[in-house]
mmCIF file with all atom_site columns, C-alpha atoms in Angstrom:
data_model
loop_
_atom_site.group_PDB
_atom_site.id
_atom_site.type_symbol
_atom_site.label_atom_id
_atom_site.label_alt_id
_atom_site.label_comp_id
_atom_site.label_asym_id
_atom_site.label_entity_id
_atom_site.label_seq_id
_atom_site.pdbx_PDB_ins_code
_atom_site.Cartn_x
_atom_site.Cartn_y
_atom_site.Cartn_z
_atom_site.occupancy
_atom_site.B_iso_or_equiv
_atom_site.pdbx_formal_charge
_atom_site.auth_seq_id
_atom_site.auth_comp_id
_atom_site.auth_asym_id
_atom_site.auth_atom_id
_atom_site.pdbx_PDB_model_num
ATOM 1   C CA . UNK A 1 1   ? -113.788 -98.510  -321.369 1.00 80.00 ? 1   UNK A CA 1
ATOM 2   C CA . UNK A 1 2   ? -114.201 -102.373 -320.372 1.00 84.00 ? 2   UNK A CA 1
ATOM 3   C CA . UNK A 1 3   ? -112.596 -104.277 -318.575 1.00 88.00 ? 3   UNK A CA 1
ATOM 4   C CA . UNK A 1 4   ? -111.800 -108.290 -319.022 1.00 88.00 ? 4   UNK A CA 1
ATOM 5   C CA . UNK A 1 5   ? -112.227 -110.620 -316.296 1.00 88.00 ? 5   UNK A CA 1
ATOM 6   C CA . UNK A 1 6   ? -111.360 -114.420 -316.300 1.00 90.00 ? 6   UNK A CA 1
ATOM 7   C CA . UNK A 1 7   ? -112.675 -116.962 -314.898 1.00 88.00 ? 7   UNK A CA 1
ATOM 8   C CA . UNK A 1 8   ? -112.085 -120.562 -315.202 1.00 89.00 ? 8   UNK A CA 1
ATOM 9   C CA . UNK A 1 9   ? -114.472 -123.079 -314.719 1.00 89.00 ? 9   UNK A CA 1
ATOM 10  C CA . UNK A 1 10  ? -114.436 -127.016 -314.165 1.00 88.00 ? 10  UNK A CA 1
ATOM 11  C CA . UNK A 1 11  ? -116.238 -127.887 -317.640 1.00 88.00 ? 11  UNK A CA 1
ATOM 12  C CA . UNK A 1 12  ? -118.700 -126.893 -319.725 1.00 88.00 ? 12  UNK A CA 1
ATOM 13  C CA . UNK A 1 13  ? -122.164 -127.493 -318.106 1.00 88.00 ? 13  UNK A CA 1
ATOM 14  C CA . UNK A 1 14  ? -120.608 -124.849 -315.265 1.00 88.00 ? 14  UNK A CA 1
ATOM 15  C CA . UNK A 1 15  ? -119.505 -122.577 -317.811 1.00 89.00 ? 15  UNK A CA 1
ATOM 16  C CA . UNK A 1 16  ? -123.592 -122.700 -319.548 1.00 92.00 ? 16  UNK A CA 1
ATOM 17  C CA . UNK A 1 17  ? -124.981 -121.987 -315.871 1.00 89.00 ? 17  UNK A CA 1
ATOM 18  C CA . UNK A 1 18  ? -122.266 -118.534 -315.612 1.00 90.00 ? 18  UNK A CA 1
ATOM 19  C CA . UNK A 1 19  ? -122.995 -117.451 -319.193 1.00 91.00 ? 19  UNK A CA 1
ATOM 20  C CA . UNK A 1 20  ? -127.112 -118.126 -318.234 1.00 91.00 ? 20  UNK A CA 1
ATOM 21  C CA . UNK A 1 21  ? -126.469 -115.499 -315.363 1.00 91.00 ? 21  UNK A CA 1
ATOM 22  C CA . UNK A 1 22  ? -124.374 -113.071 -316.798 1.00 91.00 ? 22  UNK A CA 1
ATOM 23  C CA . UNK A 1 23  ? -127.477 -113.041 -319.523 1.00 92.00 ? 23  UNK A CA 1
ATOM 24  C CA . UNK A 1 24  ? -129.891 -112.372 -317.192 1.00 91.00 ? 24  UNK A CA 1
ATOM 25  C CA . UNK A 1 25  ? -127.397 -110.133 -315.591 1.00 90.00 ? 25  UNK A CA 1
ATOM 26  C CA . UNK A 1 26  ? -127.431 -108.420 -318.652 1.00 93.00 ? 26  UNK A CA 1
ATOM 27  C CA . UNK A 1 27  ? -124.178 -108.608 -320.044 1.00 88.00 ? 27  UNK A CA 1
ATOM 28  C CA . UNK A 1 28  ? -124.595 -109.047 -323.441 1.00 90.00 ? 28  UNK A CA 1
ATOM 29  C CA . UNK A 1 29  ? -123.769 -112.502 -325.344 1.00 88.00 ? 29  UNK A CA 1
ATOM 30  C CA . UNK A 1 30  ? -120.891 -110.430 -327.498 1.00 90.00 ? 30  UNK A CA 1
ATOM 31  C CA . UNK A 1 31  ? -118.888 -109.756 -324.790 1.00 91.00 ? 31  UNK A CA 1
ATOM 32  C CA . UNK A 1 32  ? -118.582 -113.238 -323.626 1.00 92.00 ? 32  UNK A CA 1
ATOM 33  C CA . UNK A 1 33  ? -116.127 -115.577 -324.736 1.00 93.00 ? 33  UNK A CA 1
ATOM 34  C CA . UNK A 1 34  ? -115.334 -119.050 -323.778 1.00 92.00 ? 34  UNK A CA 1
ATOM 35  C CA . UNK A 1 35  ? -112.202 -121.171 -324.365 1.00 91.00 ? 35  UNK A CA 1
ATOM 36  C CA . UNK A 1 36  ? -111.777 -125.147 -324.106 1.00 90.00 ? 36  UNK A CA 1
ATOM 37  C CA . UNK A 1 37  ? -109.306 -127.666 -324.784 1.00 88.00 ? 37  UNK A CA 1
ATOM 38  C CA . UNK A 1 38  ? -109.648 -128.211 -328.469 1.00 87.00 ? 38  UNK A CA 1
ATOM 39  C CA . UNK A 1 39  ? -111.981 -130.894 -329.128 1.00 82.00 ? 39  UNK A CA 1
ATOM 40  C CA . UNK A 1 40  ? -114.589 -130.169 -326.305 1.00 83.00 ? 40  UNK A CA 1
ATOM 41  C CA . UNK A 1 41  ? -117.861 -129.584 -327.811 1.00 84.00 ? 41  UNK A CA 1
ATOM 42  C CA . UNK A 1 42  ? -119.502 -126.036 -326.817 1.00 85.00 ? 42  UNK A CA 1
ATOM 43  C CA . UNK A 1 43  ? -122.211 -126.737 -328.102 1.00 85.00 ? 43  UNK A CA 1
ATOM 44  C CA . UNK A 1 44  ? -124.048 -123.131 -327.263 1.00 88.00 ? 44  UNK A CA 1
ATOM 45  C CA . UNK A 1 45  ? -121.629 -121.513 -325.504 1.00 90.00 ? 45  UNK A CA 1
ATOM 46  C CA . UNK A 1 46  ? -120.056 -118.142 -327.216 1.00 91.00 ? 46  UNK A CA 1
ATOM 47  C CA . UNK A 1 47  ? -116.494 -119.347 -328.303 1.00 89.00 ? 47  UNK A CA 1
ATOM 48  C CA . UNK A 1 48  ? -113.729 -117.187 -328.179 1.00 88.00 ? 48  UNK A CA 1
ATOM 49  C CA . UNK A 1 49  ? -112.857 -115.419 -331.603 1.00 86.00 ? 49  UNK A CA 1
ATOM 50  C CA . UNK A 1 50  ? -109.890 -114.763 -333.156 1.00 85.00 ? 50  UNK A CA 1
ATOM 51  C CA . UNK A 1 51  ? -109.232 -111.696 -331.513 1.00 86.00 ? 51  UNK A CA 1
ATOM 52  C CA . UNK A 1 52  ? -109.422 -113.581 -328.215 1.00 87.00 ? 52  UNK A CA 1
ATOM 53  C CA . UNK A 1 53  ? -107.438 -116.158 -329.585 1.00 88.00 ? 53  UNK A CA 1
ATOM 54  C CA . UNK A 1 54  ? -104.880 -115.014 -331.659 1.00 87.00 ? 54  UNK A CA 1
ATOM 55  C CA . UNK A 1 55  ? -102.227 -112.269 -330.866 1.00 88.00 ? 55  UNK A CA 1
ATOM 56  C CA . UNK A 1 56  ? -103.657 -110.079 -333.899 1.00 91.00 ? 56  UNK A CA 1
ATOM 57  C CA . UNK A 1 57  ? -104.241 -106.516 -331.654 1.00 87.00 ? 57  UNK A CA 1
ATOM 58  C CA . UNK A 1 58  ? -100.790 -107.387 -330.048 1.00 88.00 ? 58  UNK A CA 1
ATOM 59  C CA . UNK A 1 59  ? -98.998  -107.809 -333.861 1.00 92.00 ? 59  UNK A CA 1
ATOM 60  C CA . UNK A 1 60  ? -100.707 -105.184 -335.362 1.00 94.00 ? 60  UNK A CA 1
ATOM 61  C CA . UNK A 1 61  ? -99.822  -102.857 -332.548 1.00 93.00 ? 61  UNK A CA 1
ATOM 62  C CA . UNK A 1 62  ? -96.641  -103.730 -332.850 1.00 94.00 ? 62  UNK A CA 1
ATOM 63  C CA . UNK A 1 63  ? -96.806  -103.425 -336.662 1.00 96.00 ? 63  UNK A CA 1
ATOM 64  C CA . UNK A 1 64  ? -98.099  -100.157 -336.654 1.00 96.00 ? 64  UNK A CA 1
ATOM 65  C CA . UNK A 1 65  ? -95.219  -98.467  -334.359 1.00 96.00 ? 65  UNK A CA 1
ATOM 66  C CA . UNK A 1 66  ? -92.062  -100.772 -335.994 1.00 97.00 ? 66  UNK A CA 1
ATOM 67  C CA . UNK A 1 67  ? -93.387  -100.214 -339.499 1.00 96.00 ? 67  UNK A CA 1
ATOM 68  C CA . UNK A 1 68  ? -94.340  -96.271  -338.931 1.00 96.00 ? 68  UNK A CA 1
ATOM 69  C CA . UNK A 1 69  ? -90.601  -96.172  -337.551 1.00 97.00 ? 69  UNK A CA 1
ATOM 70  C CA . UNK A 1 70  ? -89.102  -97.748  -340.367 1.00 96.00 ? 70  UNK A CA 1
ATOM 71  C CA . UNK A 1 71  ? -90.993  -95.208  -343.085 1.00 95.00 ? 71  UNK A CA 1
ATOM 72  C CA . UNK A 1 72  ? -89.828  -92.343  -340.932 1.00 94.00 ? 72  UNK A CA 1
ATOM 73  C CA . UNK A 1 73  ? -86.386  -93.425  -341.126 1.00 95.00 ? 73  UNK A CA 1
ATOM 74  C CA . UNK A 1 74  ? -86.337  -94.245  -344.974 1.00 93.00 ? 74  UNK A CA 1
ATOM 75  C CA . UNK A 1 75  ? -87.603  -90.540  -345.573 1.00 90.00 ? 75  UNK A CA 1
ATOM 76  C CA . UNK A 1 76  ? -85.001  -88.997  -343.556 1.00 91.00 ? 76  UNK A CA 1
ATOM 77  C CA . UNK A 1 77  ? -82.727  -91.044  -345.890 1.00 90.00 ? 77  UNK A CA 1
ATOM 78  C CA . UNK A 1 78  ? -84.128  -90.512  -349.059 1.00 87.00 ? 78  UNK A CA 1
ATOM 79  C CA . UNK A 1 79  ? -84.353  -86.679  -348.200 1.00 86.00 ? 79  UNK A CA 1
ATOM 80  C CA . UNK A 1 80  ? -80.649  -87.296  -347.287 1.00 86.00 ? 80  UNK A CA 1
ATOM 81  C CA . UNK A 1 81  ? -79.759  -88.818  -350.397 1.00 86.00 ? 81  UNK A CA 1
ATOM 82  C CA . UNK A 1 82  ? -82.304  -86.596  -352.952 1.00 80.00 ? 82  UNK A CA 1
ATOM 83  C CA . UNK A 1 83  ? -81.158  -85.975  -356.145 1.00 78.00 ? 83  UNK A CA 1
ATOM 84  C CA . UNK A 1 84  ? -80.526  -83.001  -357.138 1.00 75.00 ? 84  UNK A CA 1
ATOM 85  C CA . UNK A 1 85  ? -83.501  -80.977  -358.410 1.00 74.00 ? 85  UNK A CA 1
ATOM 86  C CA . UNK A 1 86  ? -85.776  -83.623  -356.596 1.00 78.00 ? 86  UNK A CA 1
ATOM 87  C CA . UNK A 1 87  ? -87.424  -81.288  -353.722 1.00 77.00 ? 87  UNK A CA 1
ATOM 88  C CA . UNK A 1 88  ? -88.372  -83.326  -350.786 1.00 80.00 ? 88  UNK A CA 1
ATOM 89  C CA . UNK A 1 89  ? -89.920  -82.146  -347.362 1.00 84.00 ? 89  UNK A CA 1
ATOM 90  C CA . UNK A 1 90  ? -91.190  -83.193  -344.287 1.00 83.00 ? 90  UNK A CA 1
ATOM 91  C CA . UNK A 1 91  ? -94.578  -84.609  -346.641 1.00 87.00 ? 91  UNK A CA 1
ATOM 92  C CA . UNK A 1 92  ? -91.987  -87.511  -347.643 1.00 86.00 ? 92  UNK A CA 1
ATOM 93  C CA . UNK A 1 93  ? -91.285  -88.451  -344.533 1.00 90.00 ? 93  UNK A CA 1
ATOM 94  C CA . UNK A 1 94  ? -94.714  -88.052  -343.367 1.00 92.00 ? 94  UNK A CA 1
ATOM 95  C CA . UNK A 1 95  ? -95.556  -90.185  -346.639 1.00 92.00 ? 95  UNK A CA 1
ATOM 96  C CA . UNK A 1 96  ? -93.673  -93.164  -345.574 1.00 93.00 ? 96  UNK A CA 1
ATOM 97  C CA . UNK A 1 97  ? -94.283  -93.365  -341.897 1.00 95.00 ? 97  UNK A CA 1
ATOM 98  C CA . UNK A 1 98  ? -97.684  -93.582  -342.955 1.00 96.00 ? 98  UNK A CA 1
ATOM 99  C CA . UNK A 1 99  ? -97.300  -96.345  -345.383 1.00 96.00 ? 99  UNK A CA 1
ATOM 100 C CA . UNK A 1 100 ? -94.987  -98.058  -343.009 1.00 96.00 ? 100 UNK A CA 1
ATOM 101 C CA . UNK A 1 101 ? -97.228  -98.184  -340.451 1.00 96.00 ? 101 UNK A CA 1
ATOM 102 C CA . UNK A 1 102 ? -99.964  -99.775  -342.680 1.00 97.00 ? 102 UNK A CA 1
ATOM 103 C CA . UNK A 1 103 ? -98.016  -102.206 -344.391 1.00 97.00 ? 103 UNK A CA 1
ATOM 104 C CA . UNK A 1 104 ? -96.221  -102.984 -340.631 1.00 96.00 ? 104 UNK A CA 1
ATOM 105 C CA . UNK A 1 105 ? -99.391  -103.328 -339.119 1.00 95.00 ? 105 UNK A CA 1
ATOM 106 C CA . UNK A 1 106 ? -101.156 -105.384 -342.132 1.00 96.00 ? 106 UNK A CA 1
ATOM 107 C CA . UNK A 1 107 ? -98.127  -107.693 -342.688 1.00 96.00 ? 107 UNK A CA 1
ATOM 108 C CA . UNK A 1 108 ? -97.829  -108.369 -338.796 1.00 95.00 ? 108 UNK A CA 1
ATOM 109 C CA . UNK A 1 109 ? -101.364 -108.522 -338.031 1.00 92.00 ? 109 UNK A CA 1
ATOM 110 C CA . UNK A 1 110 ? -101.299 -110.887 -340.847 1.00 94.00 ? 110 UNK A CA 1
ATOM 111 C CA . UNK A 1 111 ? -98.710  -113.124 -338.743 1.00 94.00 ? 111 UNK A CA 1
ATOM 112 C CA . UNK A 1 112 ? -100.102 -112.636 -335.579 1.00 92.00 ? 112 UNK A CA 1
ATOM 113 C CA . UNK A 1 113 ? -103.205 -114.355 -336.651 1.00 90.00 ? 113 UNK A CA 1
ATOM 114 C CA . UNK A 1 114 ? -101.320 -117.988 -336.536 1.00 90.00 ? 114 UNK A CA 1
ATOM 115 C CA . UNK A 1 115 ? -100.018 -117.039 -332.869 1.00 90.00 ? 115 UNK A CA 1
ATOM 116 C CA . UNK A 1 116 ? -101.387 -117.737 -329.882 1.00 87.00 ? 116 UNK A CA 1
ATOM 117 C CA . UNK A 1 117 ? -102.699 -114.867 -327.468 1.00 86.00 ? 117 UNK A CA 1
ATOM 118 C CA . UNK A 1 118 ? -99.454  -113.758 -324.833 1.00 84.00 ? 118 UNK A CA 1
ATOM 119 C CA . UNK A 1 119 ? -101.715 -112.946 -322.351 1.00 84.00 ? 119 UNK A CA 1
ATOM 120 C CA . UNK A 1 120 ? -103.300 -116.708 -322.225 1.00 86.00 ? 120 UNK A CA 1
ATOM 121 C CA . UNK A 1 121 ? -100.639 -118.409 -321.693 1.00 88.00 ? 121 UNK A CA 1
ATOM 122 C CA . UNK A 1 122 ? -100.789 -118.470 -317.830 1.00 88.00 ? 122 UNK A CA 1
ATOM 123 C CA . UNK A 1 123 ? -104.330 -120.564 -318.689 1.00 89.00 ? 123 UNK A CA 1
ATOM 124 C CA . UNK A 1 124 ? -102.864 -122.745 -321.220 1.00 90.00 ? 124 UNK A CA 1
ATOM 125 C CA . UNK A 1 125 ? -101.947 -126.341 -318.459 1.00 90.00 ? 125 UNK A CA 1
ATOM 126 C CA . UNK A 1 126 ? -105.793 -125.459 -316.626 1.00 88.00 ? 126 UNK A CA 1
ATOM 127 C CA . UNK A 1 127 ? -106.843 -125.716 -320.250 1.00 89.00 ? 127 UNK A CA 1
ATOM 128 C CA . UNK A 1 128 ? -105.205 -128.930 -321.232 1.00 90.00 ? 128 UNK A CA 1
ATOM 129 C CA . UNK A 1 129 ? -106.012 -130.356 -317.874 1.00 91.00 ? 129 UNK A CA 1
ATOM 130 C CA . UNK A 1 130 ? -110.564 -129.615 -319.258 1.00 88.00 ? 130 UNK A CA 1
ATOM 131 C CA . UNK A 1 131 ? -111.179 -126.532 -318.172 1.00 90.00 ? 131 UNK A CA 1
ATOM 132 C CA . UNK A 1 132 ? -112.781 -123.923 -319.042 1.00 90.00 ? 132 UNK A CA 1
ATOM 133 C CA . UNK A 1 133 ? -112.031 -120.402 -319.635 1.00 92.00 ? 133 UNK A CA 1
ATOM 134 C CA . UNK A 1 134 ? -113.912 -117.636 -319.565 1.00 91.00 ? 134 UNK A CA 1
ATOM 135 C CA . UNK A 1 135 ? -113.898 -114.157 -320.529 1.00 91.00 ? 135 UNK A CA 1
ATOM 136 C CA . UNK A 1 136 ? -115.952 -111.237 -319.763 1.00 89.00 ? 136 UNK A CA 1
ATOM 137 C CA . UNK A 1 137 ? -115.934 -107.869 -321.065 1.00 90.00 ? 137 UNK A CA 1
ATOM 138 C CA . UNK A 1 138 ? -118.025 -105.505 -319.084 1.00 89.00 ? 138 UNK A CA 1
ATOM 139 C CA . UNK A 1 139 ? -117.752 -102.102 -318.407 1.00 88.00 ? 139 UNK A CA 1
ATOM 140 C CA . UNK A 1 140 ? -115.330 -101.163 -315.611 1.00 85.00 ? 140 UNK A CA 1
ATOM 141 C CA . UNK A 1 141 ? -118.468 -99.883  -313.440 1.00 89.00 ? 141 UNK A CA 1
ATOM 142 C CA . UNK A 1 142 ? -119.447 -103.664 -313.327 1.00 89.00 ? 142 UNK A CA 1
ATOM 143 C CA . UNK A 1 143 ? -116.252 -105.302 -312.443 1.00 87.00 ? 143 UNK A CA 1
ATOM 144 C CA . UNK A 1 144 ? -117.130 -105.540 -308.854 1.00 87.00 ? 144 UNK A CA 1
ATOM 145 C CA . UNK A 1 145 ? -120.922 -106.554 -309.411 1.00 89.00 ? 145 UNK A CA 1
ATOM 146 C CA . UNK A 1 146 ? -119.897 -109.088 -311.918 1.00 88.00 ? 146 UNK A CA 1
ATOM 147 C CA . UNK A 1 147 ? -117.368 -110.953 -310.119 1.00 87.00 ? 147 UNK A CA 1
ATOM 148 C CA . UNK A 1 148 ? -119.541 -110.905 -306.518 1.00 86.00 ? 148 UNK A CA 1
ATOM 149 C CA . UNK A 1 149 ? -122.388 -111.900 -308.956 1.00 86.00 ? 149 UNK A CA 1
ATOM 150 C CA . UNK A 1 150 ? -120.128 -115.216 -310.327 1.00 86.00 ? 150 UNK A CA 1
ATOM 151 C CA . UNK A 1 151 ? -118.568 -115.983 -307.022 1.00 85.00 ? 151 UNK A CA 1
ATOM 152 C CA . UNK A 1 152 ? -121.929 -115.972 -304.954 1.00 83.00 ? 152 UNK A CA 1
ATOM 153 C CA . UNK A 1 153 ? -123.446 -118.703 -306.850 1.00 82.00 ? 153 UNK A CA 1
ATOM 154 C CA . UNK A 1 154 ? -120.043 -120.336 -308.258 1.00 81.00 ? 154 UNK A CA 1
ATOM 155 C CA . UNK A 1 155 ? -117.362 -119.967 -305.168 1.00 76.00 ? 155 UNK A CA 1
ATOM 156 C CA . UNK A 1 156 ? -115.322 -123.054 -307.110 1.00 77.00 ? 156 UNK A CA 1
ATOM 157 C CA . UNK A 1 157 ? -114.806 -120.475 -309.982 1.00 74.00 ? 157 UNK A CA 1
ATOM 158 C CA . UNK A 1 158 ? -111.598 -119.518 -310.097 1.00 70.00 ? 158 UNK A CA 1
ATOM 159 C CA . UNK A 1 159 ? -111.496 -115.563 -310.844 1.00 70.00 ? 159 UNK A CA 1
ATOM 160 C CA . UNK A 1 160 ? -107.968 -115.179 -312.255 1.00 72.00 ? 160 UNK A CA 1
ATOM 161 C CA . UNK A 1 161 ? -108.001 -111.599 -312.839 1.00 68.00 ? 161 UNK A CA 1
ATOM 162 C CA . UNK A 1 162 ? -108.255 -108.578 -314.806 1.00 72.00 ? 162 UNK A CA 1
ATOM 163 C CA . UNK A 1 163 ? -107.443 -107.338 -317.876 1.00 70.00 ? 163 UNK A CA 1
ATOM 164 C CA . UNK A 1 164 ? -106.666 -103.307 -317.500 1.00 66.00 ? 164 UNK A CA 1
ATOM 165 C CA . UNK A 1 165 ? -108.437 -101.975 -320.758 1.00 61.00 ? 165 UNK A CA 1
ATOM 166 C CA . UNK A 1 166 ? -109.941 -103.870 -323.436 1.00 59.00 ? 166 UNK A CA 1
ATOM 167 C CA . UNK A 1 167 ? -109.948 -102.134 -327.237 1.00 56.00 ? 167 UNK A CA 1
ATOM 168 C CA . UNK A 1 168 ? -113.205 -101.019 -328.364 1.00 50.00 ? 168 UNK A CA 1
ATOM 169 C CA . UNK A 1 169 ? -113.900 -103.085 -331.318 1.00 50.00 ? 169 UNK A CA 1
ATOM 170 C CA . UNK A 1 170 ? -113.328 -106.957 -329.847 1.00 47.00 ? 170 UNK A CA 1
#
């Protein structure tokens, strides 16, 4: 499992000297992800992706359980209201939580993709005001090392916590 950690940094020439150490740190250039006011040029810096961005694990999470919900309860009622000589089980309500769930969690991943990520918001003014944020997925055996790593040659970095798990595919 990995961890997040976020850091935000004054502008962008301090963000290239972290992401320089974390490389030779070895964390690898994937699982780094810096965010700017829009406009600011990178340049060479990793920028953040959609999933980073966006609120597309969020809506499709949410997706998943409202639309897998919503199946369930349309095969209870369609077993409920069966015609006659129509034999329906437990497979139809299996059936259509299952395609609830997907079309729940296509449709509102689908939506989610315009929204911004929840869990940014608390950087959003630093981020308006120029600067930087940065994110850091390492493995949670590194959190400590990583952060002692960034503070000991950036003390004016602002470590603004820690993200709990991250998914396995961002």
């Amino acid at each position: 499992m990995r961890r997040r950690l976020y850091f935000l940094l004054r502008d962008t020439a301090q963000a290239k000297r972290v992401v320089n150490e974390l490389l030779l740190a070895r964390v690898e250039a994937g699982h780094i992800h810096v965010l700017a006011k829009q406009g600011t040029p990178l340049e060479d810096l990793p920028e953040a992706g959609l999933l980073q961005k966006s609120d597309f694990v969020h809506g499709v999470e949410q997706g998943l359980a409202l639309g897998g919900l919503t199946g369930a309860i349309v095969g209870v009622v369609l077993i409920a209201v069966a015609p006659s000589g129509l034999d329906l089980n437990g497979v139809a309500v299996l059936t259509m939580a299952l395609a609830g769930a997907l079309m729940g969690g296509w449709a509102s991943g689908m939506i989610a993709t315009d929204v911004p990520n929840s869990r940014l918001k608390r950087f959003k003014a630093a981020i308006e005001q120029g600067e930087v944020l940065m994110m850091v997925d390492i493995p949670k055996t590194r959190v400590q090392e990583v952060t002692a790593l960034i503070r000991s040659h950036h003390p004016e970095a602002g470590m603004h916590g820690t993200e709990p798990t991250i998914p396995a595919f961002p």
